[in-house]
Amino acid sequence: MLEARGICAGYGDLEVLHDVDLSLGEGEILAVVGSNGAGKSTLMRTLAGLIRPRHGKIEFGGQDVTSLPAHRIAELGIVYVPEGRRLFGRLSVLDNLLVGSFVKRTRSERAKNLELVYGLFPVLKERMQQKSGTLSGGEQQMLAIARGLMACPKVLLLDEPSLGIAPVIVDRIFEVVSKLKALGLPVLLSEQNVRRALQVANHGMVIQTGRVVMRGTGAELLASDRIRRAYLGM
Ligand SMILES: Nc1ncnc2c1ncn2[C@@H]1O[C@H](COP(=O)(O)OP(=O)(O)OP(=O)(O)O)[C@@H](O)[C@H]1O
Ligand SMILES: [Mg+2]
């Protein structure tokens, strides 16, 4: 459903991603694992159309989207939830959610989507009128994911949703990722919480300094000595 081949991308003269291939199937979760600076966010930004790849091709549902601008990619249903949340802190929870449904196609779905996200994250319903800047870090992360869901994603790009969040909220976030999987929504999940990410994922890929160095099913990668040593501290 989302396919990238031979992606090279970076910033200015700096090439960060070297010849990256990726394939995300229907209803599948693909975990992108790697240490700080490996290029996970750069990969997501490239897929979201925020960075134009220098080489390579990106296809979505058979359509070549390589050179489409970010807003067109979002309209097609590739929805990016960036690292660090990027909420409108002075707006209420509800207004942040409504910003998520700015894409024309999604407006008629607003009521239904609100119901969906309030079901996934009841705390957001309780705090509908609260300014998002005053939410806890974990609640803000929930809101960022919920805002992404308001855009009727066909694919969700989730960049480090568990970063800097208390363990109990991390559980909540991974529960929601499992629910999205059950709903059949494909998710590209970047995580430093390697164990949790590979547990929920169908497939995983490991990026090191911008290259894919390992691929496998979540279970295969969890069992691999190399992963256990490098990322699981075993
Ligand atoms: N806007 C930018 N301008 C220049 N270089 C950048 C920019 N953003 C990222 N980089 C560089 O690109 C490389 C990959 O960064 P990226 O953010 O993709 O890594 P990451 O795997 O997401 O890391 P983290 O786990 O810390 O989020 C790093 O060396 C980083 O310094
Ligand atoms: Mg990152």
Short mmCIF file of C-alpha atoms and ligand atoms in Angstrom, two decimals:
data_model
loop_
_atom_site.label_atom_id
_atom_site.label_comp_id
_atom_site.label_asym_id
_atom_site.label_seq_id
_atom_site.Cartn_x
_atom_site.Cartn_y
_atom_site.Cartn_z
CA MET A 1 0.00 0.00 0.00
CA LEU A 2 2.89 2.37 0.82
CA GLU A 3 6.10 1.51 -1.03
CA ALA A 4 9.39 3.36 -1.13
CA ARG A 5 12.33 2.29 -3.26
CA GLY A 6 15.90 3.54 -3.19
CA ILE A 7 15.19 6.65 -1.14
CA CYS A 8 18.07 9.07 -0.70
CA ALA A 9 17.16 12.21 1.23
CA GLY A 10 18.64 14.77 3.58
CA TYR A 11 19.09 18.44 4.35
CA GLY A 12 21.18 20.78 2.21
CA ASP A 13 24.44 19.04 1.42
CA LEU A 14 23.89 16.42 4.09
CA GLU A 15 22.54 13.12 2.84
CA VAL A 16 20.87 11.32 5.75
CA LEU A 17 19.03 8.43 4.09
CA HIS A 18 20.93 6.18 1.72
CA ASP A 19 19.02 3.89 -0.58
CA VAL A 20 16.18 3.04 1.81
CA ASP A 21 13.45 0.62 0.72
CA LEU A 22 10.23 0.22 2.63
CA SER A 23 7.00 -1.62 2.16
CA LEU A 24 3.96 -1.22 4.36
CA GLY A 25 1.06 -3.56 3.63
CA GLU A 26 -2.68 -3.26 4.27
CA GLY A 27 -3.52 -3.27 7.95
CA GLU A 28 0.09 -3.77 8.90
CA ILE A 29 2.33 -2.19 11.50
CA LEU A 30 5.92 -1.62 10.44
CA ALA A 31 8.33 -0.59 13.17
CA VAL A 32 11.30 1.59 12.29
CA VAL A 33 13.96 1.09 14.89
CA GLY A 34 17.26 2.91 15.31
CA SER A 35 19.26 5.06 17.67
CA ASN A 36 19.27 8.85 17.89
CA GLY A 37 20.15 10.45 14.60
CA ALA A 38 19.74 7.25 12.56
CA GLY A 39 17.26 8.93 10.22
CA LYS A 40 13.86 7.71 11.42
CA SER A 41 12.24 11.14 11.46
CA THR A 42 13.87 12.04 8.18
CA LEU A 43 12.29 8.94 6.65
CA MET A 44 8.87 9.93 7.99
CA ARG A 45 9.23 13.50 6.78
CA THR A 46 10.19 12.23 3.35
CA LEU A 47 7.15 9.95 3.18
CA ALA A 48 4.95 12.84 4.33
CA GLY A 49 6.27 15.04 1.52
CA LEU A 50 8.00 17.51 3.84
CA ILE A 51 11.39 16.59 2.36
CA ARG A 52 11.78 15.84 -1.31
CA PRO A 53 13.90 12.71 -1.90
CA ARG A 54 16.94 13.16 -4.15
CA HIS A 55 16.60 9.69 -5.51
CA GLY A 56 14.03 6.99 -5.33
CA LYS A 57 10.32 6.59 -5.69
CA ILE A 58 7.37 6.57 -3.31
CA GLU A 59 4.10 4.93 -4.27
CA PHE A 60 0.87 4.96 -2.35
CA GLY A 61 -1.93 2.61 -3.43
CA GLY A 62 -0.19 2.27 -6.78
CA GLN A 63 0.05 6.04 -7.35
CA ASP A 64 3.42 7.75 -7.68
CA VAL A 65 3.48 10.38 -4.91
CA THR A 66 7.23 11.07 -4.95
CA SER A 67 6.97 14.69 -5.97
CA LEU A 68 3.61 15.65 -4.50
CA PRO A 69 3.58 18.49 -1.96
CA ALA A 70 2.85 17.64 1.67
CA HIS A 71 -0.75 18.90 1.65
CA ARG A 72 -1.62 16.70 -1.34
CA ILE A 73 -0.05 13.71 0.40
CA ALA A 74 -2.10 14.45 3.52
CA GLU A 75 -5.24 14.67 1.40
CA LEU A 76 -4.49 11.25 -0.03
CA GLY A 77 -4.48 9.93 3.53
CA ILE A 78 -0.81 9.68 4.54
CA VAL A 79 -0.99 11.40 7.91
CA TYR A 80 2.12 12.28 9.86
CA VAL A 81 2.15 12.66 13.64
CA PRO A 82 5.51 14.32 14.25
CA GLU A 83 7.87 13.74 17.12
CA GLY A 84 7.42 16.31 19.88
CA ARG A 85 3.66 16.65 19.35
CA ARG A 86 3.51 20.14 17.74
CA LEU A 87 0.17 21.12 19.21
CA PHE A 88 -1.37 24.56 19.29
CA GLY A 89 -0.83 25.12 22.99
CA ARG A 90 -3.20 28.06 23.35
CA LEU A 91 -6.04 26.29 21.62
CA SER A 92 -8.38 23.93 23.44
CA VAL A 93 -8.20 20.18 23.05
CA LEU A 94 -11.30 20.28 20.87
CA ASP A 95 -9.93 23.02 18.62
CA ASN A 96 -6.70 21.07 18.15
CA LEU A 97 -8.78 18.08 17.12
CA LEU A 98 -10.78 20.19 14.68
CA VAL A 99 -7.52 21.44 13.14
CA GLY A 100 -6.86 17.78 12.34
CA SER A 101 -9.95 17.62 10.16
CA PHE A 102 -8.96 20.54 7.95
CA VAL A 103 -8.68 18.32 4.88
CA LYS A 104 -11.89 18.75 2.87
CA ARG A 105 -12.51 15.04 2.47
CA THR A 106 -12.60 14.63 6.26
CA ARG A 107 -15.03 17.39 7.25
CA SER A 108 -18.15 15.31 6.83
CA GLU A 109 -16.52 12.67 9.05
CA ARG A 110 -15.86 15.04 11.95
CA ALA A 111 -18.57 13.83 14.31
CA LYS A 112 -17.76 10.19 13.68
CA ASN A 113 -14.03 10.77 14.11
CA LEU A 114 -14.53 12.70 17.34
CA GLU A 115 -16.47 9.78 18.67
CA LEU A 116 -13.66 7.43 17.63
CA VAL A 117 -10.88 9.45 19.28
CA TYR A 118 -12.87 10.10 22.44
CA GLY A 119 -13.44 6.35 22.61
CA LEU A 120 -9.72 5.67 22.28
CA PHE A 121 -8.71 8.49 24.64
CA PRO A 122 -11.55 9.24 27.10
CA VAL A 123 -9.33 11.76 28.92
CA LEU A 124 -9.49 14.02 25.86
CA LYS A 125 -13.25 14.11 26.08
CA GLU A 126 -13.08 15.07 29.76
CA ARG A 127 -10.61 17.81 28.90
CA MET A 128 -12.19 19.00 25.68
CA GLN A 129 -12.21 22.67 26.73
CA GLN A 130 -8.78 22.73 28.41
CA LYS A 131 -5.94 24.55 26.66
CA SER A 132 -3.72 21.87 25.18
CA GLY A 133 -0.57 23.56 26.50
CA THR A 134 -1.70 22.75 30.04
CA LEU A 135 -2.13 19.00 29.41
CA SER A 136 0.45 16.58 30.77
CA GLY A 137 3.07 15.32 28.34
CA GLY A 138 1.31 11.99 27.95
CA GLU A 139 -2.05 13.66 27.36
CA GLN A 140 -0.45 15.91 24.76
CA GLN A 141 0.88 12.86 22.96
CA MET A 142 -2.58 11.32 23.00
CA LEU A 143 -3.95 14.54 21.55
CA ALA A 144 -1.32 14.54 18.81
CA ILE A 145 -2.30 11.01 17.79
CA ALA A 146 -5.99 11.86 18.06
CA ARG A 147 -5.50 14.92 15.87
CA GLY A 148 -3.86 12.68 13.28
CA LEU A 149 -6.85 10.33 13.40
CA MET A 150 -9.21 13.26 12.77
CA ALA A 151 -7.63 13.55 9.32
CA CYS A 152 -9.05 10.14 8.27
CA PRO A 153 -5.66 8.51 7.71
CA LYS A 154 -5.25 5.63 5.31
CA VAL A 155 -1.73 5.31 6.69
CA LEU A 156 -0.49 6.79 9.95
CA LEU A 157 3.16 7.79 10.36
CA LEU A 158 3.76 7.84 14.12
CA ASP A 159 7.09 9.33 15.12
CA GLU A 160 8.25 8.20 18.59
CA PRO A 161 4.89 8.38 20.34
CA SER A 162 6.31 7.09 23.62
CA LEU A 163 9.23 9.50 23.89
CA GLY A 164 9.56 11.15 27.29
CA ILE A 165 6.31 9.75 28.61
CA ALA A 166 5.55 8.03 31.92
CA PRO A 167 5.41 4.23 31.69
CA VAL A 168 1.70 4.00 32.46
CA ILE A 169 0.90 6.36 29.58
CA VAL A 170 3.29 4.44 27.34
CA ASP A 171 1.09 1.39 28.01
CA ARG A 172 -1.95 3.43 27.00
CA ILE A 173 -0.30 4.57 23.78
CA PHE A 174 0.74 1.06 22.77
CA GLU A 175 -2.77 -0.17 23.58
CA VAL A 176 -4.09 2.39 21.14
CA VAL A 177 -1.56 1.31 18.50
CA SER A 178 -2.86 -2.25 18.94
CA LYS A 179 -6.41 -1.00 18.53
CA LEU A 180 -5.48 0.82 15.34
CA LYS A 181 -3.97 -2.42 14.10
CA ALA A 182 -7.22 -4.21 14.95
CA LEU A 183 -9.12 -1.53 13.02
CA GLY A 184 -6.92 -2.34 10.02
CA LEU A 185 -5.16 1.02 9.86
CA PRO A 186 -1.57 0.64 8.60
CA VAL A 187 0.97 2.34 10.86
CA LEU A 188 4.60 3.17 10.33
CA LEU A 189 5.89 3.38 13.88
CA SER A 190 9.21 4.92 14.77
CA GLU A 191 10.32 4.06 18.28
CA GLN A 192 13.24 3.90 20.63
CA ASN A 193 11.15 1.64 22.81
CA VAL A 194 12.31 -1.22 20.63
CA ARG A 195 10.79 -4.05 22.60
CA ARG A 196 7.29 -2.59 22.69
CA ALA A 197 7.45 -1.54 19.06
CA LEU A 198 8.53 -4.97 17.82
CA GLN A 199 5.95 -6.69 20.01
CA VAL A 200 3.10 -4.82 18.37
CA ALA A 201 4.55 -4.72 14.84
CA ASN A 202 4.08 -7.25 12.05
CA HIS A 203 7.42 -6.28 10.54
CA GLY A 204 10.38 -4.21 11.55
CA MET A 205 13.37 -2.55 9.98
CA VAL A 206 16.51 -1.33 11.68
CA ILE A 207 18.14 1.87 10.44
CA GLN A 208 21.73 2.74 11.23
CA THR A 209 23.22 6.00 9.95
CA GLY A 210 20.60 6.20 7.25
CA ARG A 211 20.84 2.64 5.94
CA VAL A 212 18.57 -0.30 6.54
CA VAL A 213 20.75 -2.91 8.22
CA MET A 214 18.15 -5.49 9.23
CA ARG A 215 14.59 -6.46 8.40
CA GLY A 216 12.30 -9.16 9.65
CA THR A 217 9.05 -9.88 11.36
CA GLY A 218 8.66 -8.31 14.78
CA ALA A 219 9.18 -11.72 16.37
CA GLU A 220 12.33 -12.46 14.33
CA LEU A 221 13.92 -9.16 15.24
CA LEU A 222 13.02 -9.56 18.92
CA ALA A 223 14.73 -12.93 18.91
CA SER A 224 17.85 -11.77 17.10
CA ASP A 225 21.07 -11.58 19.12
CA ARG A 226 22.15 -8.46 17.33
CA ILE A 227 18.95 -6.62 18.28
CA ARG A 228 19.01 -7.95 21.80
CA ARG A 229 22.53 -6.71 22.33
CA ALA A 230 22.23 -3.38 20.53
CA TYR A 231 18.72 -2.28 21.54
CA LEU A 232 17.41 -4.41 24.36
CA GLY A 233 20.44 -4.34 26.64
CA MET A 234 20.68 -8.14 26.85
N1 LIG B 1 16.42 20.11 9.77
C1 LIG B 1 17.61 19.50 9.73
N2 LIG B 1 18.69 20.12 9.17
C2 LIG B 1 19.90 19.51 9.12
N3 LIG B 1 20.14 18.28 9.60
C3 LIG B 1 19.12 17.62 10.17
C4 LIG B 1 17.81 18.20 10.26
N4 LIG B 1 17.00 17.32 10.89
C5 LIG B 1 17.76 16.24 11.17
N5 LIG B 1 19.03 16.42 10.75
C6 LIG B 1 20.14 15.46 10.86
O1 LIG B 1 19.77 14.27 10.17
C7 LIG B 1 20.21 13.12 10.89
C8 LIG B 1 19.03 12.20 11.14
O2 LIG B 1 18.10 12.86 11.99
P1 LIG B 1 16.67 12.27 12.32
O3 LIG B 1 15.94 13.32 13.05
O4 LIG B 1 16.06 11.74 11.09
O5 LIG B 1 17.07 11.07 13.28
P2 LIG B 1 16.13 10.15 14.17
O6 LIG B 1 16.46 8.74 13.85
O7 LIG B 1 14.74 10.58 14.05
O8 LIG B 1 16.69 10.47 15.63
P3 LIG B 1 15.90 10.60 17.04
O9 LIG B 1 15.71 9.22 17.52
O10 LIG B 1 16.86 11.34 17.89
O11 LIG B 1 14.63 11.33 16.78
C9 LIG B 1 20.87 13.64 12.15
O12 LIG B 1 22.26 13.62 11.94
C10 LIG B 1 20.36 15.06 12.30
O13 LIG B 1 21.33 15.89 12.90
MG MG B 2 13.37 11.33 15.31
#
